[in-house]
PDB file of C-alpha atoms and ligand atoms in Angstrom:
ATOM      1  CA  MET A   1      21.764 -22.012   0.970  1.00  0.00           C
ATOM      2  CA  THR A   2      20.116 -18.897  -0.892  1.00  0.00           C
ATOM      3  CA  ASP A   3      16.638 -18.069   0.560  1.00  0.00           C
ATOM      4  CA  LYS A   4      14.090 -17.660  -1.977  1.00  0.00           C
ATOM      5  CA  TYR A   5      11.019 -15.193  -2.319  1.00  0.00           C
ATOM      6  CA  CYS A   6       8.816 -13.597  -5.272  1.00  0.00           C
ATOM      7  CA  VAL A   7       6.091 -11.637  -5.640  1.00  0.00           C
ATOM      8  CA  ILE A   8       2.758 -13.353  -6.820  1.00  0.00           C
ATOM      9  CA  GLY A   9       0.602 -11.913  -9.470  1.00  0.00           C
ATOM     10  CA  ASN A  10      -1.578 -11.686 -12.792  1.00  0.00           C
ATOM     11  CA  PRO A  11      -0.312  -9.895 -14.820  1.00  0.00           C
ATOM     12  CA  ILE A  12       3.146  -9.945 -13.105  1.00  0.00           C
ATOM     13  CA  ALA A  13       5.755  -8.718 -15.826  1.00  0.00           C
ATOM     14  CA  HIS A  14       5.257  -5.281 -14.670  1.00  0.00           C
ATOM     15  CA  SER A  15       6.149  -5.488 -10.818  1.00  0.00           C
ATOM     16  CA  LYS A  16       8.814  -3.493  -9.845  1.00  0.00           C
ATOM     17  CA  SER A  17       9.491  -5.289  -6.411  1.00  0.00           C
ATOM     18  CA  PRO A  18      12.079  -7.623  -8.457  1.00  0.00           C
ATOM     19  CA  GLU A  19      14.357  -4.609  -8.707  1.00  0.00           C
ATOM     20  CA  ILE A  20      13.879  -3.260  -5.410  1.00  0.00           C
ATOM     21  CA  HIS A  21      14.284  -6.303  -3.107  1.00  0.00           C
ATOM     22  CA  PRO A  22      17.887  -7.432  -4.730  1.00  0.00           C
ATOM     23  CA  VAL A  23      19.027  -3.972  -3.450  1.00  0.00           C
ATOM     24  CA  TYR A  24      17.817  -3.995   0.209  1.00  0.00           C
ATOM     25  CA  ALA A  25      19.714  -7.601   0.226  1.00  0.00           C
ATOM     26  CA  ARG A  26      22.954  -6.405  -1.208  1.00  0.00           C
ATOM     27  CA  GLN A  27      22.741  -3.787   1.378  1.00  0.00           C
ATOM     28  CA  THR A  28      21.888  -5.683   4.266  1.00  0.00           C
ATOM     29  CA  GLY A  29      24.131  -8.414   3.270  1.00  0.00           C
ATOM     30  CA  GLN A  30      21.269 -11.118   3.025  1.00  0.00           C
ATOM     31  CA  ASP A  31      21.442 -13.971   1.112  1.00  0.00           C
ATOM     32  CA  LEU A  32      18.390 -14.351  -1.040  1.00  0.00           C
ATOM     33  CA  VAL A  33      16.482 -14.227  -4.483  1.00  0.00           C
ATOM     34  CA  TYR A  34      13.042 -12.524  -5.630  1.00  0.00           C
ATOM     35  CA  GLU A  35      11.318 -13.756  -8.455  1.00  0.00           C
ATOM     36  CA  ARG A  36       8.219 -12.836 -10.451  1.00  0.00           C
ATOM     37  CA  CYS A  37       5.684 -15.649 -10.064  1.00  0.00           C
ATOM     38  CA  LEU A  38       2.748 -15.610 -12.472  1.00  0.00           C
ATOM     39  CA  ALA A  39      -0.207 -17.354 -11.016  1.00  0.00           C
ATOM     40  CA  PRO A  40      -3.179 -18.415 -12.909  1.00  0.00           C
ATOM     41  CA  LEU A  41      -6.308 -16.457 -12.203  1.00  0.00           C
ATOM     42  CA  ASP A  42      -8.158 -19.887 -11.077  1.00  0.00           C
ATOM     43  CA  GLY A  43      -4.798 -20.819  -9.248  1.00  0.00           C
ATOM     44  CA  PHE A  44      -3.745 -18.889  -6.514  1.00  0.00           C
ATOM     45  CA  ALA A  45      -4.104 -21.389  -3.703  1.00  0.00           C
ATOM     46  CA  ALA A  46      -2.282 -24.010  -5.574  1.00  0.00           C
ATOM     47  CA  THR A  47       0.471 -21.422  -6.506  1.00  0.00           C
ATOM     48  CA  VAL A  48       1.023 -20.868  -2.852  1.00  0.00           C
ATOM     49  CA  LYS A  49       1.271 -24.635  -2.159  1.00  0.00           C
ATOM     50  CA  GLN A  50       3.695 -25.014  -5.126  1.00  0.00           C
ATOM     51  CA  LEU A  51       5.980 -22.187  -3.486  1.00  0.00           C
ATOM     52  CA  VAL A  52       5.698 -23.583   0.174  1.00  0.00           C
ATOM     53  CA  ALA A  53       6.982 -27.393  -1.642  1.00  0.00           C
ATOM     54  CA  ASP A  54       9.820 -25.496  -3.321  1.00  0.00           C
ATOM     55  CA  GLY A  55      10.858 -24.420  -0.173  1.00  0.00           C
ATOM     56  CA  PHE A  56      10.479 -20.674  -0.859  1.00  0.00           C
ATOM     57  CA  ARG A  57      10.437 -18.744   2.494  1.00  0.00           C
ATOM     58  CA  GLY A  58       7.857 -16.127   1.565  1.00  0.00           C
ATOM     59  CA  ALA A  59       6.200 -13.988  -1.226  1.00  0.00           C
ATOM     60  CA  ASN A  60       4.599 -10.656  -1.701  1.00  0.00           C
ATOM     61  CA  VAL A  61       1.045 -10.599  -3.503  1.00  0.00           C
ATOM     62  CA  THR A  62      -0.381  -8.279  -5.487  1.00  0.00           C
ATOM     63  CA  LEU A  63      -3.195  -7.761  -8.172  1.00  0.00           C
ATOM     64  CA  PRO A  64      -5.708  -9.337  -8.138  1.00  0.00           C
ATOM     65  CA  PHE A  65      -4.659 -12.079  -5.437  1.00  0.00           C
ATOM     66  CA  LYS A  66      -5.168  -9.731  -2.113  1.00  0.00           C
ATOM     67  CA  LEU A  67      -8.259 -10.859  -0.816  1.00  0.00           C
ATOM     68  CA  GLU A  68      -7.639 -14.581  -1.753  1.00  0.00           C
ATOM     69  CA  ALA A  69      -4.227 -14.351   0.029  1.00  0.00           C
ATOM     70  CA  ALA A  70      -6.165 -13.865   3.131  1.00  0.00           C
ATOM     71  CA  ARG A  71      -8.488 -16.907   2.897  1.00  0.00           C
ATOM     72  CA  VAL A  72      -5.016 -19.266   2.126  1.00  0.00           C
ATOM     73  CA  CYS A  73      -3.219 -18.056   5.537  1.00  0.00           C
ATOM     74  CA  THR A  74      -3.277 -19.839   8.524  1.00  0.00           C
ATOM     75  CA  ARG A  75      -2.907 -16.889  10.738  1.00  0.00           C
ATOM     76  CA  LEU A  76      -3.288 -13.213  10.061  1.00  0.00           C
ATOM     77  CA  GLU A  77      -1.367 -10.483  11.586  1.00  0.00           C
ATOM     78  CA  GLU A  78      -3.626  -7.555  13.001  1.00  0.00           C
ATOM     79  CA  ARG A  79      -3.150  -4.961  10.250  1.00  0.00           C
ATOM     80  CA  ALA A  80      -3.978  -7.848   7.410  1.00  0.00           C
ATOM     81  CA  ARG A  81      -7.078  -8.964   9.246  1.00  0.00           C
ATOM     82  CA  ALA A  82      -7.900  -4.904   9.223  1.00  0.00           C
ATOM     83  CA  ALA A  83      -7.235  -4.566   5.882  1.00  0.00           C
ATOM     84  CA  GLY A  84      -8.906  -7.746   4.798  1.00  0.00           C
ATOM     85  CA  ALA A  85      -6.164  -8.302   2.393  1.00  0.00           C
ATOM     86  CA  VAL A  86      -2.418  -9.603   2.652  1.00  0.00           C
ATOM     87  CA  ASN A  87       0.341  -8.293   0.367  1.00  0.00           C
ATOM     88  CA  THR A  88       3.173 -10.476   2.293  1.00  0.00           C
ATOM     89  CA  LEU A  89       3.247 -13.967   3.170  1.00  0.00           C
ATOM     90  CA  VAL A  90       5.632 -15.956   5.532  1.00  0.00           C
ATOM     91  CA  PHE A  91       6.182 -19.457   4.864  1.00  0.00           C
ATOM     92  CA  ALA A  92       7.547 -20.851   8.055  1.00  0.00           C
ATOM     93  CA  SER A  93       6.879 -24.217  10.526  1.00  0.00           C
ATOM     94  CA  GLY A  94       4.174 -25.189   8.224  1.00  0.00           C
ATOM     95  CA  GLU A  95       2.218 -22.137   8.845  1.00  0.00           C
ATOM     96  CA  ILE A  96       1.238 -19.452   6.228  1.00  0.00           C
ATOM     97  CA  VAL A  97       1.265 -16.149   7.820  1.00  0.00           C
ATOM     98  CA  GLY A  98      -0.321 -13.227   6.231  1.00  0.00           C
ATOM     99  CA  ASP A  99       0.446  -9.505   6.794  1.00  0.00           C
ATOM    100  CA  ASN A 100      -0.169  -6.298   5.154  1.00  0.00           C
ATOM    101  CA  THR A 101       2.671  -3.511   4.473  1.00  0.00           C
ATOM    102  CA  ASP A 102       0.892  -1.240   1.878  1.00  0.00           C
ATOM    103  CA  GLY A 103      -0.475   0.796   4.750  1.00  0.00           C
ATOM    104  CA  PRO A 104       2.429   0.941   6.767  1.00  0.00           C
ATOM    105  CA  GLY A 105       4.203   1.924   3.468  1.00  0.00           C
ATOM    106  CA  LEU A 106       2.037   4.796   2.721  1.00  0.00           C
ATOM    107  CA  VAL A 107       2.531   6.130   6.645  1.00  0.00           C
ATOM    108  CA  ALA A 108       6.498   5.664   6.448  1.00  0.00           C
ATOM    109  CA  ASP A 109       6.348   7.562   3.125  1.00  0.00           C
ATOM    110  CA  ILE A 110       4.209  10.516   4.548  1.00  0.00           C
ATOM    111  CA  THR A 111       5.997  10.635   7.886  1.00  0.00           C
ATOM    112  CA  ARG A 112       9.671   9.962   6.964  1.00  0.00           C
ATOM    113  CA  ASN A 113      10.174  10.710   3.280  1.00  0.00           C
ATOM    114  CA  ALA A 114       7.474  13.807   3.037  1.00  0.00           C
ATOM    115  CA  GLY A 115       8.799  14.761   6.666  1.00  0.00           C
ATOM    116  CA  VAL A 116       4.948  15.282   7.672  1.00  0.00           C
ATOM    117  CA  ALA A 117       3.482  14.043  11.139  1.00  0.00           C
ATOM    118  CA  ILE A 118      -0.220  12.925  10.866  1.00  0.00           C
ATOM    119  CA  ALA A 119      -0.577  13.207  14.482  1.00  0.00           C
ATOM    120  CA  GLY A 120      -3.357  15.503  15.266  1.00  0.00           C
ATOM    121  CA  LYS A 121      -3.919  16.150  11.288  1.00  0.00           C
ATOM    122  CA  ARG A 122      -7.151  16.277   9.457  1.00  0.00           C
ATOM    123  CA  VAL A 123      -6.660  13.493   6.475  1.00  0.00           C
ATOM    124  CA  LEU A 124      -8.993  13.110   3.662  1.00  0.00           C
ATOM    125  CA  LEU A 125      -9.219   9.772   1.675  1.00  0.00           C
ATOM    126  CA  LEU A 126     -10.602   9.404  -1.370  1.00  0.00           C
ATOM    127  CA  GLY A 127     -11.619   5.825  -2.530  1.00  0.00           C
ATOM    128  CA  ALA A 128     -13.099   3.298  -0.258  1.00  0.00           C
ATOM    129  CA  GLY A 129     -11.391  -0.084  -2.088  1.00  0.00           C
ATOM    130  CA  GLY A 130      -8.690  -2.443  -1.016  1.00  0.00           C
ATOM    131  CA  ALA A 131      -5.712   0.356  -0.730  1.00  0.00           C
ATOM    132  CA  ALA A 132      -7.872   2.726   1.348  1.00  0.00           C
ATOM    133  CA  ARG A 133      -9.102  -0.333   3.513  1.00  0.00           C
ATOM    134  CA  GLY A 134      -5.244  -1.104   3.728  1.00  0.00           C
ATOM    135  CA  ALA A 135      -4.428   2.420   4.684  1.00  0.00           C
ATOM    136  CA  LEU A 136      -6.890   3.049   7.483  1.00  0.00           C
ATOM    137  CA  LEU A 137      -5.546   1.152  10.663  1.00  0.00           C
ATOM    138  CA  PRO A 138      -2.243   2.503  10.108  1.00  0.00           C
ATOM    139  CA  LEU A 139      -3.568   6.015   9.661  1.00  0.00           C
ATOM    140  CA  ILE A 140      -5.454   5.775  12.756  1.00  0.00           C
ATOM    141  CA  GLN A 141      -2.427   4.629  14.750  1.00  0.00           C
ATOM    142  CA  GLN A 142      -0.568   7.903  13.884  1.00  0.00           C
ATOM    143  CA  GLY A 143      -3.712   9.860  16.114  1.00  0.00           C
ATOM    144  CA  PRO A 144      -4.722  12.122  13.362  1.00  0.00           C
ATOM    145  CA  ARG A 145      -7.834  14.335  14.358  1.00  0.00           C
ATOM    146  CA  GLU A 146     -10.009  12.888  11.903  1.00  0.00           C
ATOM    147  CA  ILE A 147     -10.186  10.972   8.888  1.00  0.00           C
ATOM    148  CA  VAL A 148     -12.861  11.121   6.266  1.00  0.00           C
ATOM    149  CA  ILE A 149     -13.464   8.750   3.777  1.00  0.00           C
ATOM    150  CA  ALA A 150     -14.930  10.035   0.408  1.00  0.00           C
ATOM    151  CA  ASN A 151     -16.268   7.603  -2.087  1.00  0.00           C
ATOM    152  CA  ARG A 152     -18.130   7.393  -5.818  1.00  0.00           C
ATOM    153  CA  THR A 153     -20.205   4.687  -4.201  1.00  0.00           C
ATOM    154  CA  VAL A 154     -21.082   6.392  -0.967  1.00  0.00           C
ATOM    155  CA  ALA A 155     -22.400   3.227   0.832  1.00  0.00           C
ATOM    156  CA  THR A 156     -19.108   1.732   0.381  1.00  0.00           C
ATOM    157  CA  ALA A 157     -17.622   4.618   2.051  1.00  0.00           C
ATOM    158  CA  GLU A 158     -20.064   4.845   4.812  1.00  0.00           C
ATOM    159  CA  ALA A 159     -19.409   1.268   5.574  1.00  0.00           C
ATOM    160  CA  LEU A 160     -16.014   1.192   5.634  1.00  0.00           C
ATOM    161  CA  ALA A 161     -16.164   3.863   8.191  1.00  0.00           C
ATOM    162  CA  ARG A 162     -18.401   1.875  10.291  1.00  0.00           C
ATOM    163  CA  ASP A 163     -15.932  -0.702   9.870  1.00  0.00           C
ATOM    164  CA  PHE A 164     -13.232   1.492  11.579  1.00  0.00           C
ATOM    165  CA  GLY A 165     -15.696   3.005  14.071  1.00  0.00           C
ATOM    166  CA  GLN A 166     -14.160   1.634  17.337  1.00  0.00           C
ATOM    167  CA  TYR A 167     -11.143   3.558  17.380  1.00  0.00           C
ATOM    168  CA  ALA A 168     -10.340   6.838  19.271  1.00  0.00           C
ATOM    169  CA  VAL A 169      -9.800   8.803  15.992  1.00  0.00           C
ATOM    170  CA  PRO A 170     -13.482  10.284  14.460  1.00  0.00           C
ATOM    171  CA  VAL A 171     -13.758   8.496  10.955  1.00  0.00           C
ATOM    172  CA  SER A 172     -16.584   9.172   8.605  1.00  0.00           C
ATOM    173  CA  GLY A 173     -17.525   7.865   5.217  1.00  0.00           C
ATOM    174  CA  MET A 174     -19.471  10.232   2.146  1.00  0.00           C
ATOM    175  CA  GLY A 175     -19.823  10.807  -1.284  1.00  0.00           C
ATOM    176  CA  PHE A 176     -17.404  13.226  -2.861  1.00  0.00           C
ATOM    177  CA  ALA A 177     -20.226  16.283  -3.084  1.00  0.00           C
ATOM    178  CA  SER A 178     -20.438  15.860   0.990  1.00  0.00           C
ATOM    179  CA  VAL A 179     -16.701  16.762   1.686  1.00  0.00           C
ATOM    180  CA  ALA A 180     -17.066  20.203   3.602  1.00  0.00           C
ATOM    181  CA  GLY A 181     -13.858  21.975   4.934  1.00  0.00           C
ATOM    182  CA  SER A 182     -10.275  21.818   4.633  1.00  0.00           C
ATOM    183  CA  PHE A 183      -7.761  18.989   5.102  1.00  0.00           C
ATOM    184  CA  ASP A 184      -4.150  18.749   6.188  1.00  0.00           C
ATOM    185  CA  ILE A 185      -3.315  15.546   4.118  1.00  0.00           C
ATOM    186  CA  VAL A 186      -5.510  14.238   0.959  1.00  0.00           C
ATOM    187  CA  ILE A 187      -4.720  10.696  -0.106  1.00  0.00           C
ATOM    188  CA  ASN A 188      -6.197   9.783  -3.297  1.00  0.00           C
ATOM    189  CA  ALA A 189      -6.775   5.988  -3.042  1.00  0.00           C
ATOM    190  CA  SER A 190      -9.152   5.708  -5.878  1.00  0.00           C
ATOM    191  CA  ALA A 191      -8.199   4.219  -9.099  1.00  0.00           C
ATOM    192  CA  SER A 192      -9.517   7.290 -10.789  1.00  0.00           C
ATOM    193  CA  SER A 193      -5.916   8.430 -11.878  1.00  0.00           C
ATOM    194  CA  LEU A 194      -5.613   4.961 -13.832  1.00  0.00           C
ATOM    195  CA  ALA A 195      -8.272   6.273 -15.919  1.00  0.00           C
ATOM    196  CA  GLY A 196      -6.884   9.672 -16.305  1.00  0.00           C
ATOM    197  CA  GLU A 197     -10.053  11.327 -14.222  1.00  0.00           C
ATOM    198  CA  LEU A 198     -10.319  13.440 -10.978  1.00  0.00           C
ATOM    199  CA  PRO A 199     -12.350  12.362  -7.806  1.00  0.00           C
ATOM    200  CA  PRO A 200     -14.985  15.375  -7.934  1.00  0.00           C
ATOM    201  CA  VAL A 201     -13.825  17.310  -5.018  1.00  0.00           C
ATOM    202  CA  SER A 202     -13.504  21.085  -4.285  1.00  0.00           C
ATOM    203  CA  PRO A 203      -9.913  22.721  -4.749  1.00  0.00           C
ATOM    204  CA  THR A 204     -10.799  24.009  -1.389  1.00  0.00           C
ATOM    205  CA  VAL A 205     -10.214  20.402   0.102  1.00  0.00           C
ATOM    206  CA  PHE A 206      -6.382  21.339   0.478  1.00  0.00           C
ATOM    207  CA  GLY A 207      -5.780  23.408   3.300  1.00  0.00           C
ATOM    208  CA  PRO A 208      -2.892  26.022   4.116  1.00  0.00           C
ATOM    209  CA  GLY A 209       0.508  23.820   3.617  1.00  0.00           C
ATOM    210  CA  ALA A 210      -1.458  20.494   2.532  1.00  0.00           C
ATOM    211  CA  LEU A 211       0.119  17.365   1.347  1.00  0.00           C
ATOM    212  CA  ALA A 212      -1.667  15.586  -1.556  1.00  0.00           C
ATOM    213  CA  LEU A 213      -0.715  11.932  -2.073  1.00  0.00           C
ATOM    214  CA  ASP A 214      -1.584   9.786  -5.208  1.00  0.00           C
ATOM    215  CA  MET A 215      -1.232   6.055  -4.558  1.00  0.00           C
ATOM    216  CA  MET A 216      -0.540   5.861  -8.007  1.00  0.00           C
ATOM    217  CA  TYR A 217       2.297   6.664  -9.719  1.00  0.00           C
ATOM    218  CA  GLY A 218       4.196   6.718 -13.172  1.00  0.00           C
ATOM    219  CA  SER A 219       6.385   8.711 -15.080  1.00  0.00           C
ATOM    220  CA  GLN A 220       4.316  11.821 -15.079  1.00  0.00           C
ATOM    221  CA  PRO A 221       2.260  13.325 -12.419  1.00  0.00           C
ATOM    222  CA  THR A 222      -1.291  12.302 -12.172  1.00  0.00           C
ATOM    223  CA  VAL A 223      -3.773  14.491 -13.044  1.00  0.00           C
ATOM    224  CA  PHE A 224      -4.869  14.498  -9.079  1.00  0.00           C
ATOM    225  CA  MET A 225      -1.250  15.651  -8.381  1.00  0.00           C
ATOM    226  CA  GLU A 226      -1.590  18.407 -11.042  1.00  0.00           C
ATOM    227  CA  PHE A 227      -5.337  19.486  -9.379  1.00  0.00           C
ATOM    228  CA  ALA A 228      -3.296  19.570  -5.893  1.00  0.00           C
ATOM    229  CA  SER A 229      -0.934  21.429  -7.186  1.00  0.00           C
ATOM    230  CA  GLN A 230      -2.597  24.118  -8.873  1.00  0.00           C
ATOM    231  CA  ALA A 231      -4.691  24.391  -5.354  1.00  0.00           C
ATOM    232  CA  GLY A 232      -1.250  25.122  -3.798  1.00  0.00           C
ATOM    233  CA  ALA A 233      -0.430  21.622  -1.981  1.00  0.00           C
ATOM    234  CA  ALA A 234       2.382  19.370  -2.295  1.00  0.00           C
ATOM    235  CA  THR A 235       2.250  16.491  -4.103  1.00  0.00           C
ATOM    236  CA  ARG A 236       3.667  12.829  -3.993  1.00  0.00           C
ATOM    237  CA  ASP A 237       2.671  10.034  -6.046  1.00  0.00           C
ATOM    238  CA  GLY A 238       2.695   6.450  -4.582  1.00  0.00           C
ATOM    239  CA  LEU A 239       6.117   5.433  -5.704  1.00  0.00           C
ATOM    240  CA  GLY A 240       7.560   6.198  -2.208  1.00  0.00           C
ATOM    241  CA  MET A 241       4.733   3.993  -0.850  1.00  0.00           C
ATOM    242  CA  LEU A 242       5.484   1.259  -3.144  1.00  0.00           C
ATOM    243  CA  ILE A 243       9.195   1.636  -2.023  1.00  0.00           C
ATOM    244  CA  GLU A 244       8.385   1.746   1.815  1.00  0.00           C
ATOM    245  CA  GLN A 245       5.833  -1.331   1.553  1.00  0.00           C
ATOM    246  CA  ALA A 246       8.428  -3.526   0.123  1.00  0.00           C
ATOM    247  CA  ALA A 247      10.970  -2.369   2.878  1.00  0.00           C
ATOM    248  CA  GLU A 248       8.163  -3.351   5.404  1.00  0.00           C
ATOM    249  CA  ALA A 249       7.983  -6.973   3.791  1.00  0.00           C
ATOM    250  CA  PHE A 250      11.959  -7.361   4.189  1.00  0.00           C
ATOM    251  CA  ALA A 251      12.059  -6.272   7.645  1.00  0.00           C
ATOM    252  CA  ILE A 252       9.496  -9.030   8.301  1.00  0.00           C
ATOM    253  CA  TRP A 253      11.087 -11.747   6.355  1.00  0.00           C
ATOM    254  CA  ARG A 254      14.728 -10.985   7.301  1.00  0.00           C
ATOM    255  CA  GLY A 255      14.566  -9.016  10.596  1.00  0.00           C
ATOM    256  CA  VAL A 256      16.596  -6.141   9.400  1.00  0.00           C
ATOM    257  CA  ARG A 257      15.160  -2.861   8.072  1.00  0.00           C
ATOM    258  CA  PRO A 258      17.044  -1.705   4.722  1.00  0.00           C
ATOM    259  CA  ASP A 259      17.867   1.857   3.640  1.00  0.00           C
ATOM    260  CA  THR A 260      14.862   3.126   1.054  1.00  0.00           C
ATOM    261  CA  ALA A 261      16.853   5.872  -0.276  1.00  0.00           C
ATOM    262  CA  GLU A 262      19.170   4.563  -2.522  1.00  0.00           C
ATOM    263  CA  VAL A 263      16.011   2.573  -4.096  1.00  0.00           C
ATOM    264  CA  PHE A 264      14.825   5.962  -4.744  1.00  0.00           C
ATOM    265  CA  ARG A 265      17.552   7.271  -6.442  1.00  0.00           C
ATOM    266  CA  LYS A 266      17.526   4.428  -8.644  1.00  0.00           C
ATOM    267  CA  MET A 267      13.990   4.642  -9.396  1.00  0.00           C
ATOM    268  CA  ARG A 268      13.706   7.762 -10.270  1.00  0.00           C
ATOM    269  CA  PRO A 269      17.113   9.594 -10.936  1.00  0.00           C
TER     270      PRO A 269
HETATM  271  P1  NDP B 301     -10.175  -0.934  -5.649  1.00  0.00           P
HETATM  272  O1  NDP B 301     -10.438  -1.764  -7.086  1.00  0.00           O
HETATM  273  O2  NDP B 301      -9.922  -2.139  -4.895  1.00  0.00           O
HETATM  274  O3  NDP B 301     -10.760   0.280  -5.545  1.00  0.00           O
HETATM  275  C1  NDP B 301     -10.664   1.355  -6.700  1.00  0.00           C
HETATM  276  C2  NDP B 301     -11.519   2.574  -6.033  1.00  0.00           C
HETATM  277  O4  NDP B 301     -11.394   3.360  -6.849  1.00  0.00           O
HETATM  278  C3  NDP B 301     -13.147   2.388  -5.649  1.00  0.00           C
HETATM  279  O5  NDP B 301     -13.088   3.030  -4.323  1.00  0.00           O
HETATM  280  C4  NDP B 301     -13.605   2.897  -6.576  1.00  0.00           C
HETATM  281  O6  NDP B 301     -14.927   3.508  -6.074  1.00  0.00           O
HETATM  282  C5  NDP B 301     -12.634   4.174  -6.701  1.00  0.00           C
HETATM  283  N1  NDP B 301     -12.780   4.471  -8.584  1.00  0.00           N
HETATM  284  C6  NDP B 301     -12.434   3.621  -9.535  1.00  0.00           C
HETATM  285  N2  NDP B 301     -12.419   4.387 -10.757  1.00  0.00           N
HETATM  286  C7  NDP B 301     -12.635   5.700 -10.145  1.00  0.00           C
HETATM  287  C8  NDP B 301     -13.113   7.016 -10.632  1.00  0.00           C
HETATM  288  N3  NDP B 301     -13.253   6.810 -12.567  1.00  0.00           N
HETATM  289  N4  NDP B 301     -13.230   7.986 -10.152  1.00  0.00           N
HETATM  290  C9  NDP B 301     -13.424   8.136  -8.717  1.00  0.00           C
HETATM  291  N5  NDP B 301     -13.382   6.779  -8.259  1.00  0.00           N
HETATM  292  C10 NDP B 301     -13.063   5.468  -8.607  1.00  0.00           C
HETATM  293  O7  NDP B 301      -8.683  -0.665  -5.973  1.00  0.00           O
HETATM  294  P2  NDP B 301      -7.369  -0.432  -5.108  1.00  0.00           P
HETATM  295  O8  NDP B 301      -7.891  -0.140  -3.973  1.00  0.00           O
HETATM  296  O9  NDP B 301      -6.632  -1.707  -4.522  1.00  0.00           O
HETATM  297  O10 NDP B 301      -6.043   0.582  -5.688  1.00  0.00           O
HETATM  298  C11 NDP B 301      -6.239   1.949  -5.642  1.00  0.00           C
HETATM  299  C12 NDP B 301      -5.221   2.707  -6.336  1.00  0.00           C
HETATM  300  O11 NDP B 301      -4.118   2.693  -5.614  1.00  0.00           O
HETATM  301  C13 NDP B 301      -4.838   2.142  -7.862  1.00  0.00           C
HETATM  302  O12 NDP B 301      -4.402   3.112  -8.337  1.00  0.00           O
HETATM  303  C14 NDP B 301      -3.534   1.289  -7.200  1.00  0.00           C
HETATM  304  O13 NDP B 301      -2.717   1.345  -8.308  1.00  0.00           O
HETATM  305  C15 NDP B 301      -3.210   2.156  -6.029  1.00  0.00           C
HETATM  306  N6  NDP B 301      -2.363   1.248  -5.189  1.00  0.00           N
HETATM  307  C16 NDP B 301      -1.135   1.524  -4.855  1.00  0.00           C
HETATM  308  C17 NDP B 301      -0.158   0.999  -4.257  1.00  0.00           C
HETATM  309  C18 NDP B 301       1.428   1.873  -4.022  1.00  0.00           C
HETATM  310  O14 NDP B 301       2.027   0.907  -3.576  1.00  0.00           O
HETATM  311  N7  NDP B 301       1.730   2.682  -4.516  1.00  0.00           N
HETATM  312  C19 NDP B 301      -0.447  -0.046  -3.619  1.00  0.00           C
HETATM  313  C20 NDP B 301      -1.882  -0.507  -3.807  1.00  0.00           C
HETATM  314  C21 NDP B 301      -2.601   0.119  -4.652  1.00  0.00           C
HETATM  315  P3  NDP B 301     -16.433   2.452  -6.476  1.00  0.00           P
HETATM  316  O15 NDP B 301     -16.320   1.985  -4.731  1.00  0.00           O
HETATM  317  O16 NDP B 301     -17.451   3.728  -6.505  1.00  0.00           O
HETATM  318  O17 NDP B 301     -16.304   1.675  -7.214  1.00  0.00           O
END
């Protein structure tokens, strides 16, 4: 019998996941379908219950339900617990298991696709919302020299740094104006690009040979990518992160890791 998966969100029409998973399924010979699922804003838990009743094997979760998804799970994997958010659900043996593959997708895109090691590097993380929170544990696990979190609301950056203060990697939180020195990897995990705005940091944050990654993606480079490029950094948008988080979710569900290169070629010819 064909196994059923979906992506739950509101709105959901824009989601690219239903374009990605069928490619992975064909590649790996897995018999599955992957649909879009629009959940009412006040009906996420009921939607999940219905999907389980309908025999779905799992789901991805996107805006605005990633935090609520963590609450409907009967068990959370460590990275979902650290992120406080879930983007991948597994329905099995009466359990709803929550995981978060956004951070691992980001790390895979930086290390594998961009070919940039994170170990030993200075990392600047701009933004302190859900995406930044999800990125932190997977980044820390790569062993960078230091992670600095900078955010518009300073207290949120400070609180996030405190939450990740128990690891061997130094993590500090501050406002944009307090960022000092240069970094090897600068990640824009703020939603600033959505508004066509720049996080107000100095161009000197991009050290020699720096990589700048904006989690947002689109057909054109974001304002942050243009700013970073003018400062001499190599730039990437968030499409690779999206493709890699999908591969990670697929591997959780099916036990086999797809090759992401084909999806890259399809989505960015
Ligand atoms: P949240 O709403 O949880 O957090 C938003 C963050 O952006 C906060 O830190 C907020 O600061 C900051 N921010 C918002 N507007 C501005 C601005 N104009 N200038 C500076 N900072 C700003 O969003 P998420 O963390 O979920 O998402 C952040 C970005 O990451 C989005 O662009 C999203 O599309 C992208 N993303 C990409 C993924 C991918 O697979 N490529 C996956 C997940 C997210 P403050 O605390 O001061 O409000």
